[in-house]
CSV table of C-alpha atoms and ligand atoms in Angstrom, one decimal:
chain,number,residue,atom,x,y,z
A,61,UNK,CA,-23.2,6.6,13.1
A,62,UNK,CA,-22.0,2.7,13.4
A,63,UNK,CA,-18.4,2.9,14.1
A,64,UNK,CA,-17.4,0.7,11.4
A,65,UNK,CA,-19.4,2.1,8.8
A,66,UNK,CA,-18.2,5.7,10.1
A,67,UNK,CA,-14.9,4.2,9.7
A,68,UNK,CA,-15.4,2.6,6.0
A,69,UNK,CA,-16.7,6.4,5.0
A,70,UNK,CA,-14.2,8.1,6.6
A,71,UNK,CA,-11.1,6.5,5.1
A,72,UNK,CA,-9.1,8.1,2.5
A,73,UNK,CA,-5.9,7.0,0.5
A,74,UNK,CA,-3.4,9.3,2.0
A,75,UNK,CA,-0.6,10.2,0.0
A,76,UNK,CA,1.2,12.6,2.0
A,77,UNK,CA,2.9,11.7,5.3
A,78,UNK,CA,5.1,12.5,8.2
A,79,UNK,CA,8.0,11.2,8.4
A,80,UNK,CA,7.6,9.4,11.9
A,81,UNK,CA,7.3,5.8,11.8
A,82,UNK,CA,4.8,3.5,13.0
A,83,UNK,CA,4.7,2.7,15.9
A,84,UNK,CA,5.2,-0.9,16.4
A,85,UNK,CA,2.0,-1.3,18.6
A,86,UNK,CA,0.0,-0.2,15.7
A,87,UNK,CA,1.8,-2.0,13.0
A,88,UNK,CA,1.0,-5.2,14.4
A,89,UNK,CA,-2.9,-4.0,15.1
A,90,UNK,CA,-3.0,-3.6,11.3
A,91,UNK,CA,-1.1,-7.1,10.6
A,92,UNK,CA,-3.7,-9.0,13.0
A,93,UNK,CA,-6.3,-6.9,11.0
A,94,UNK,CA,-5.0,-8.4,7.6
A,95,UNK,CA,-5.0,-11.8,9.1
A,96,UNK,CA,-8.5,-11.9,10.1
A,97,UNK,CA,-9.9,-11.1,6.9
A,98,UNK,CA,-12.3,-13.3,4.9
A,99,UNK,CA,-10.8,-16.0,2.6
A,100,UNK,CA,-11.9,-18.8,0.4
A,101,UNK,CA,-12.5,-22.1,1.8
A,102,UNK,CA,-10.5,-20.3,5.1
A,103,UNK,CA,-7.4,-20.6,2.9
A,104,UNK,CA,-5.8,-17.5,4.0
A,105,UNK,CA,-3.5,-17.3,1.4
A,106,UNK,CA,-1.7,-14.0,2.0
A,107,UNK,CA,2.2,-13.3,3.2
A,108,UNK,CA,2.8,-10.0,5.0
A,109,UNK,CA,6.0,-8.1,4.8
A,110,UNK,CA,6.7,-5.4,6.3
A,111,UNK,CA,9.2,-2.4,5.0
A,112,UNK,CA,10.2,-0.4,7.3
A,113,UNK,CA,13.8,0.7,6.1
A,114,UNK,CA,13.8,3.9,3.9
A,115,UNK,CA,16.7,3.1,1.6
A,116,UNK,CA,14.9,-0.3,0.6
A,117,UNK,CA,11.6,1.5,-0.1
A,118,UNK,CA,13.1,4.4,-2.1
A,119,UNK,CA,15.4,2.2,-3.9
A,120,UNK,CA,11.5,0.1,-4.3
A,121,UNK,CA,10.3,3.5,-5.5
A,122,UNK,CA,13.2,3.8,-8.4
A,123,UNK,CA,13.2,0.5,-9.6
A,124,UNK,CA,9.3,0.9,-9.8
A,125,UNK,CA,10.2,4.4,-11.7
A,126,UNK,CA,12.2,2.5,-14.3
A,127,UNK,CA,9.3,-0.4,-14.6
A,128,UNK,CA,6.6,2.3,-15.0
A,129,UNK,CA,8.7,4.9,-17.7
A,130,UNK,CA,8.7,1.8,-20.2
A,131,UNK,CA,5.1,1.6,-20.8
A,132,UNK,CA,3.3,3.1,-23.2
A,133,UNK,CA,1.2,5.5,-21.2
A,134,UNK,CA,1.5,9.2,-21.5
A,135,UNK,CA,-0.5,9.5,-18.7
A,136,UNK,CA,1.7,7.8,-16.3
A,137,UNK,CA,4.7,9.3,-17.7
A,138,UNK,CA,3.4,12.9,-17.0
A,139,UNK,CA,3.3,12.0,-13.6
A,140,UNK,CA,6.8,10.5,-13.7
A,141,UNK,CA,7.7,14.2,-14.8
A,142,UNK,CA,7.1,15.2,-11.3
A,143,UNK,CA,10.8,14.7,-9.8
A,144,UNK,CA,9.1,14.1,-6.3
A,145,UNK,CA,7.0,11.3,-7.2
A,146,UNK,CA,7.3,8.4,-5.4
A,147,UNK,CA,5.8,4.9,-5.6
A,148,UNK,CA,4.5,5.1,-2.4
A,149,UNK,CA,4.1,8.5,-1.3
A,150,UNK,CA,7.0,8.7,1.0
A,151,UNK,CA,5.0,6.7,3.7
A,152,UNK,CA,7.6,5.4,6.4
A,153,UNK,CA,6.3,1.7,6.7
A,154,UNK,CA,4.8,-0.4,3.5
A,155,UNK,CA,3.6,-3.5,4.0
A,156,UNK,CA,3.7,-5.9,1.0
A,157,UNK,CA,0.9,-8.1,0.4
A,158,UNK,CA,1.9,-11.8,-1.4
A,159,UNK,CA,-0.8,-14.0,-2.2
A,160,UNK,CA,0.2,-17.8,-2.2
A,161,UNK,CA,-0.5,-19.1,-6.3
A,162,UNK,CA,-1.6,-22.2,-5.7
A,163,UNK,CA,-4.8,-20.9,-4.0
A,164,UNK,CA,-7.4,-20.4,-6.3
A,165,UNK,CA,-8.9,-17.3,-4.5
A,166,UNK,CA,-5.1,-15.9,-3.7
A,167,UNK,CA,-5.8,-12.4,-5.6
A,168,UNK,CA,-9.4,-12.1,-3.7
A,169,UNK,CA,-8.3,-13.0,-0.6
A,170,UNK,CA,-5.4,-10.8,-0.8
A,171,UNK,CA,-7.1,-7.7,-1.7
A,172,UNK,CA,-9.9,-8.7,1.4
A,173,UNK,CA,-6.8,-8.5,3.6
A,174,UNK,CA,-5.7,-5.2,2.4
A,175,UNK,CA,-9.1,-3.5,2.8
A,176,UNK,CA,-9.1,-4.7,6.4
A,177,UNK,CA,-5.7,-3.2,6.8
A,178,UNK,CA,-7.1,0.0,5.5
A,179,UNK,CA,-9.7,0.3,7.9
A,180,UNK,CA,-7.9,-0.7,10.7
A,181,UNK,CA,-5.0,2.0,9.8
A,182,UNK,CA,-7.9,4.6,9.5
A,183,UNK,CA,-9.5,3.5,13.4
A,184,UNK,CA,-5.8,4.1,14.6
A,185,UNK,CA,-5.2,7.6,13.1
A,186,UNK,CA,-2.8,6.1,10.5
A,187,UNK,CA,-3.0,7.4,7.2
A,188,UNK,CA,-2.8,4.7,4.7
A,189,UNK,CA,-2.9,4.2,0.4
A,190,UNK,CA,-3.3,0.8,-1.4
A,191,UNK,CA,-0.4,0.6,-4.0
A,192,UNK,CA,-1.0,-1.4,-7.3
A,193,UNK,CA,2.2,-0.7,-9.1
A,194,UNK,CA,3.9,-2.7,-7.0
A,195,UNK,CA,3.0,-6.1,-8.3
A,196,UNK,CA,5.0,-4.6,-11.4
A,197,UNK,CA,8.4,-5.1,-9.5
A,198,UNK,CA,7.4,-8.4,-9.8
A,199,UNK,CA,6.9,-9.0,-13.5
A,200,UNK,CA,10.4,-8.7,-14.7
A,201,UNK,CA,13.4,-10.1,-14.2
A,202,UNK,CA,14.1,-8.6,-10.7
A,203,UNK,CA,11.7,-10.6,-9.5
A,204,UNK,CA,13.2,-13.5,-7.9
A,205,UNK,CA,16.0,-11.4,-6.0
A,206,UNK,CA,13.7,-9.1,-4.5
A,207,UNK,CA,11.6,-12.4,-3.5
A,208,UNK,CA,14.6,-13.7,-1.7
A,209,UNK,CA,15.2,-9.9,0.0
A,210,UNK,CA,11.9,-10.1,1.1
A,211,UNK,CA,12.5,-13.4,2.9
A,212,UNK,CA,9.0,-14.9,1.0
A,213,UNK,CA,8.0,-18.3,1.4
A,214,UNK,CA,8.3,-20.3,-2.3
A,215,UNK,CA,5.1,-20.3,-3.8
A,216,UNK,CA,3.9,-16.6,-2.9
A,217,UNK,CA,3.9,-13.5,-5.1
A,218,UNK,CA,3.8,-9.6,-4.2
A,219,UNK,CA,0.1,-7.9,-5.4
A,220,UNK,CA,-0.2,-5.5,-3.0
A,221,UNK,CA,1.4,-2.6,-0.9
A,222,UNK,CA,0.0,-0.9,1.8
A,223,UNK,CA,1.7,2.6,2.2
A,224,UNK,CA,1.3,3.4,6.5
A,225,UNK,CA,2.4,6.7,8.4
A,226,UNK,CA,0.9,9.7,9.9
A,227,UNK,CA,-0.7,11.6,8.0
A,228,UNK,CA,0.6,15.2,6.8
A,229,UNK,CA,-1.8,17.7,6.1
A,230,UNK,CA,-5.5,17.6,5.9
A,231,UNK,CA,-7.6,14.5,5.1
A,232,UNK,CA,-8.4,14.2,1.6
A,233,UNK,CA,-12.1,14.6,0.9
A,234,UNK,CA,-13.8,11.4,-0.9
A,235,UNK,CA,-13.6,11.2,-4.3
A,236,UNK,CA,-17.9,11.5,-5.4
A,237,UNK,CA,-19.3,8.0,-5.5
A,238,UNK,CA,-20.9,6.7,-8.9
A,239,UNK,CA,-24.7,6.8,-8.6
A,240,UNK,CA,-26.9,3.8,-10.1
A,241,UNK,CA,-24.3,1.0,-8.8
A,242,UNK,CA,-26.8,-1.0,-7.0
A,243,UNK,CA,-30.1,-2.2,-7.6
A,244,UNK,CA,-33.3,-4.2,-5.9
A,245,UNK,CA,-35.0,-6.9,-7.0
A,246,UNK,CA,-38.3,-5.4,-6.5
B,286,FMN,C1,-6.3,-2.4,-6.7
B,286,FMN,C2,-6.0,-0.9,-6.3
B,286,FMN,C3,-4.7,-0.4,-6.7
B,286,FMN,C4,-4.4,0.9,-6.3
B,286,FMN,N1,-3.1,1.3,-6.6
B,286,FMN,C5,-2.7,2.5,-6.3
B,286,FMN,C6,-1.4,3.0,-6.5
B,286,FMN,O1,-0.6,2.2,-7.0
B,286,FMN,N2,-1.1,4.2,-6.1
B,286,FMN,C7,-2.0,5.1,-5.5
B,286,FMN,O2,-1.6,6.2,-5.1
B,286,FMN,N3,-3.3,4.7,-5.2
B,286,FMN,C8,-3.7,3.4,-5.6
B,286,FMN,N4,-4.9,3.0,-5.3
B,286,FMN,C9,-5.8,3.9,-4.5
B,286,FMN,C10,-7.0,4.4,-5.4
B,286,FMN,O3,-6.4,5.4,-6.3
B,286,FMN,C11,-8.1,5.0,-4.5
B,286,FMN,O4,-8.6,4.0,-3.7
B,286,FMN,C12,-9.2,5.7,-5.3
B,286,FMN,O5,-8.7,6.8,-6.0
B,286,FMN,C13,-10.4,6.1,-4.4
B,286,FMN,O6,-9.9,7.0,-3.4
B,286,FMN,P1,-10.1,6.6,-1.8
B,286,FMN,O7,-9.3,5.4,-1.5
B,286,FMN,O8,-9.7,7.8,-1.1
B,286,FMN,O9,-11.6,6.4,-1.6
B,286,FMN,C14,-5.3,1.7,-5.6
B,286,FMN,C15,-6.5,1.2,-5.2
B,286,FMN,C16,-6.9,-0.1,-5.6
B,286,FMN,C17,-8.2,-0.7,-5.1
């Protein structure tokens, strides 16, 4: 099969993982992977921060805990039940993807960025999850400290985290893919 379609298949949100970090070699593949996604009007309108240090991601982890136990969803608090959860899996590296607001297409070409960095930690046998939650750190008041621990340029806010590591365990299998998302004009 075409490698990179292979590779698109093949890749799986890992959220179990060794506690080995990156190697730096393949953290910066993944970085030059984000930067050459597509982006509106070449805009590129994403910051990349990388996390390496395991006392600021747990201490990430709790304060997305506390964020996450005051909504309204007993769905997500079941989960938060779970005394090992953690906002991003215990992977050793996250990189934290901040789109510049002024950019009209920031969001977009953010999340174009992170999918490349997916597929690229997939073709180097790193394991790899796209966080969500973590644009929630970002919502309260917190907000502006942690911008200012994450060294971020004015103007840019966190959307995205990509979880990295090695991944423990087997692969997971693909979730099944909806049927009758696409159609033909004839
Ligand atoms: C916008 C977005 C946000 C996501 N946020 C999270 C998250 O916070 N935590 C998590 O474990 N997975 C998260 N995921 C991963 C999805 O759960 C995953 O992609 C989906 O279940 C399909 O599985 P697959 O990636 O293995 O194909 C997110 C994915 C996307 C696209």
């Amino acid at each position: 099969m075409n490698p990179v379609i292979e590779a698109i298949k093949a890749r799986r949100s890992v959220r179990s993982y060794k506690p080995d970090q990156v190697k730096a070699h393949d953290l910066a593949a993944v970085l030059e992977a984000g930067c050459f996604a597509p982006s509106a009007m070449n805009g590129q309108s994403w910051h990349f921060t990388a996390v390496r240090s395991k006392a600021v991601l747990d201490r990430l982890s709790a304060q997305v805990r506390e964020v996450l136990a005051g909504l309204d969803n007993p769905k997500i608090r079941e989960r938060l039940n779970d005394p090992a959860w953690h906002a991003f899996h215990g992977a050793p590296t996250v990189v934290v993807v901040s789109g510049r607001q002024d950019a009209a297409f920031h969001v977009t070409d953010c999340a174009a960025a992170t999918q490349n960095m997916l597929l690229a930690a997939h073709s180097l046998g790193l394991g790899s999850c796209w966080i969500g939650i973590v644009a929630r750190l970002f919502e309260g008041p917190p907000a502006a400290a942690l911008a200012r621990e994450f060294g971020l340029p004015d103007g840019y806010r966190p959307l995205y985290g990509v979880a990295l590591g090695y991944p423990a365990g087997e692969r997971p299998a693909a979730a099944p893919r909806m049927e009758n998302t696409v159609n033909h004009d004839s």
